[in-house]
Amino acid sequence: EAQVTQNPRYLITVTGKKLTVTCSQNMNHEYMSWYRQDPGLGLRQIYYSMNVEVTDKGDVPEGYKVSRKEKRNFPLILESPSPNQTSLYFCASRHLLAGGPSYEQYFGPGTRLTVT
Amino acid sequence: QKEVEQNSGPLSVPEGAIASLNCTYSDRGSQSFFWYRQYSGKSPELIMFIYSNGDKEDGRFTAQLNKASQYVSLLIRDSQPSDSATYLCAVNDPNYGGSQGNLIFGKGTKLSVKP
């Protein structure tokens, strides 16, 4: 089954304790992205990656890190989480085709993070 | 700043009616347009995509695109209570993030279908 998986789905942590949210896709997609979603603010992009070893900042990258060492995985790292990073996080992926239209973007199930 | 604008709603329609959701976008170079449905606390799921001007129908859903007016809409016919959700409009940004660009999402319109 084609899917994007995220782990953990729910996480409660304390300020300053490093954490990693994993994201994996089994569709051989080139593009992967992380979003956070907060009430009234919609989906905001944190980081994205066009391919292995290629990552770039989105709209709200402060306080986050990512890596893309393998095509299927795109972990999100919070080195020192703070309460303002409490949010619902989504990983997404899709194919890229130069010169053509954008393909469907698939989303993971989401990770609800609470930082106290 | 690329923008995708949607009326936040809530849009309330009676069961069986047509729900009309609208979206405007700022970049004339955008080529790909998507409608996602998102239930509360769940991930967005794609329900329609459209690339060319005009209408595209899929079951009870019709997407309409007018590139000259930079306007895309979603019509839901015979609305059901199960259609109650937030609908996100997404548009590709060709100028940021490679040839295909990132998707720019609107903040969504909350639809409520009353039995």
mmCIF file with all atom_site columns, C-alpha atoms in Angstrom, chain A residues 37 43 90 104-105 107, chain B residues 6 21 34-48 58 60-61 74 76 80-90 105 108-111 113:
data_model
loop_
_atom_site.group_PDB
_atom_site.id
_atom_site.type_symbol
_atom_site.label_atom_id
_atom_site.label_alt_id
_atom_site.label_comp_id
_atom_site.label_asym_id
_atom_site.label_entity_id
_atom_site.label_seq_id
_atom_site.pdbx_PDB_ins_code
_atom_site.Cartn_x
_atom_site.Cartn_y
_atom_site.Cartn_z
_atom_site.occupancy
_atom_site.B_iso_or_equiv
_atom_site.pdbx_formal_charge
_atom_site.auth_seq_id
_atom_site.auth_comp_id
_atom_site.auth_asym_id
_atom_site.auth_atom_id
_atom_site.pdbx_PDB_model_num
ATOM 1  C CA . GLN A 1 37  ? -0.695  23.237 11.309  1.00 0.00 ? 37  GLN A CA 1
ATOM 2  C CA . LEU A 1 43  ? -0.524  24.650 6.901   1.00 0.00 ? 43  LEU A CA 1
ATOM 3  C CA . PHE A 1 90  ? 2.468   16.612 8.754   1.00 0.00 ? 90  PHE A CA 1
ATOM 4  C CA . GLU A 1 104 ? -0.624  14.661 -6.143  1.00 0.00 ? 104 GLU A CA 1
ATOM 5  C CA . GLN A 1 105 ? 0.970   15.314 -2.786  1.00 0.00 ? 105 GLN A CA 1
ATOM 6  C CA . PHE A 1 107 ? 0.298   13.374 3.475   1.00 0.00 ? 107 PHE A CA 1
ATOM 7  C CA . GLN B 2 6   ? -10.046 31.262 0.770   1.00 0.00 ? 6   GLN B CA 1
ATOM 8  C CA . LEU B 2 21  ? -16.075 26.766 -2.340  1.00 0.00 ? 21  LEU B CA 1
ATOM 9  C CA . PHE B 2 34  ? -5.648  21.000 -5.995  1.00 0.00 ? 34  PHE B CA 1
ATOM 10 C CA . TRP B 2 35  ? -8.508  20.645 -3.573  1.00 0.00 ? 35  TRP B CA 1
ATOM 11 C CA . TYR B 2 36  ? -7.901  18.739 -0.368  1.00 0.00 ? 36  TYR B CA 1
ATOM 12 C CA . ARG B 2 37  ? -10.433 17.723 2.234   1.00 0.00 ? 37  ARG B CA 1
ATOM 13 C CA . GLN B 2 38  ? -9.373  17.626 5.861   1.00 0.00 ? 38  GLN B CA 1
ATOM 14 C CA . TYR B 2 39  ? -11.407 16.247 8.711   1.00 0.00 ? 39  TYR B CA 1
ATOM 15 C CA . SER B 2 40  ? -10.636 17.639 12.141  1.00 0.00 ? 40  SER B CA 1
ATOM 16 C CA . GLY B 2 41  ? -7.353  16.267 13.467  1.00 0.00 ? 41  GLY B CA 1
ATOM 17 C CA . LYS B 2 42  ? -6.738  14.200 10.324  1.00 0.00 ? 42  LYS B CA 1
ATOM 18 C CA . SER B 2 43  ? -4.401  14.649 7.398   1.00 0.00 ? 43  SER B CA 1
ATOM 19 C CA . PRO B 2 44  ? -5.459  16.362 4.177   1.00 0.00 ? 44  PRO B CA 1
ATOM 20 C CA . GLU B 2 45  ? -6.615  14.039 1.402   1.00 0.00 ? 45  GLU B CA 1
ATOM 21 C CA . LEU B 2 46  ? -6.774  14.973 -2.251  1.00 0.00 ? 46  LEU B CA 1
ATOM 22 C CA . ILE B 2 47  ? -10.231 15.070 -3.778  1.00 0.00 ? 47  ILE B CA 1
ATOM 23 C CA . MET B 2 48  ? -9.674  16.960 -7.044  1.00 0.00 ? 48  MET B CA 1
ATOM 24 C CA . ASP B 2 58  ? -15.553 13.574 -10.653 1.00 0.00 ? 58  ASP B CA 1
ATOM 25 C CA . ARG B 2 60  ? -20.366 14.756 -6.985  1.00 0.00 ? 60  ARG B CA 1
ATOM 26 C CA . PHE B 2 61  ? -17.351 17.065 -7.216  1.00 0.00 ? 61  PHE B CA 1
ATOM 27 C CA . LEU B 2 74  ? -15.001 23.433 -6.012  1.00 0.00 ? 74  LEU B CA 1
ATOM 28 C CA . ILE B 2 76  ? -20.068 19.675 -4.229  1.00 0.00 ? 76  ILE B CA 1
ATOM 29 C CA . GLN B 2 80  ? -23.965 15.041 2.611   1.00 0.00 ? 80  GLN B CA 1
ATOM 30 C CA . PRO B 2 81  ? -23.253 15.470 6.335   1.00 0.00 ? 81  PRO B CA 1
ATOM 31 C CA . SER B 2 82  ? -20.117 13.371 5.726   1.00 0.00 ? 82  SER B CA 1
ATOM 32 C CA . ASP B 2 83  ? -18.844 16.210 3.501   1.00 0.00 ? 83  ASP B CA 1
ATOM 33 C CA . SER B 2 84  ? -18.550 18.397 6.603   1.00 0.00 ? 84  SER B CA 1
ATOM 34 C CA . ALA B 2 85  ? -14.856 19.175 6.759   1.00 0.00 ? 85  ALA B CA 1
ATOM 35 C CA . THR B 2 86  ? -12.329 21.870 5.987   1.00 0.00 ? 86  THR B CA 1
ATOM 36 C CA . TYR B 2 87  ? -11.461 22.196 2.306   1.00 0.00 ? 87  TYR B CA 1
ATOM 37 C CA . LEU B 2 88  ? -7.979  23.354 1.412   1.00 0.00 ? 88  LEU B CA 1
ATOM 38 C CA . CYS B 2 89  ? -7.094  24.896 -1.908  1.00 0.00 ? 89  CYS B CA 1
ATOM 39 C CA . ALA B 2 90  ? -3.477  24.372 -3.021  1.00 0.00 ? 90  ALA B CA 1
ATOM 40 C CA . PHE B 2 105 ? -2.027  26.138 0.666   1.00 0.00 ? 105 PHE B CA 1
ATOM 41 C CA . GLY B 2 108 ? -9.161  26.435 4.209   1.00 0.00 ? 108 GLY B CA 1
ATOM 42 C CA . THR B 2 109 ? -12.911 26.839 4.204   1.00 0.00 ? 109 THR B CA 1
ATOM 43 C CA . LYS B 2 110 ? -14.887 25.001 6.843   1.00 0.00 ? 110 LYS B CA 1
ATOM 44 C CA . LEU B 2 111 ? -17.999 23.401 5.386   1.00 0.00 ? 111 LEU B CA 1
ATOM 45 C CA . VAL B 2 113 ? -23.688 20.214 5.903   1.00 0.00 ? 113 VAL B CA 1
#
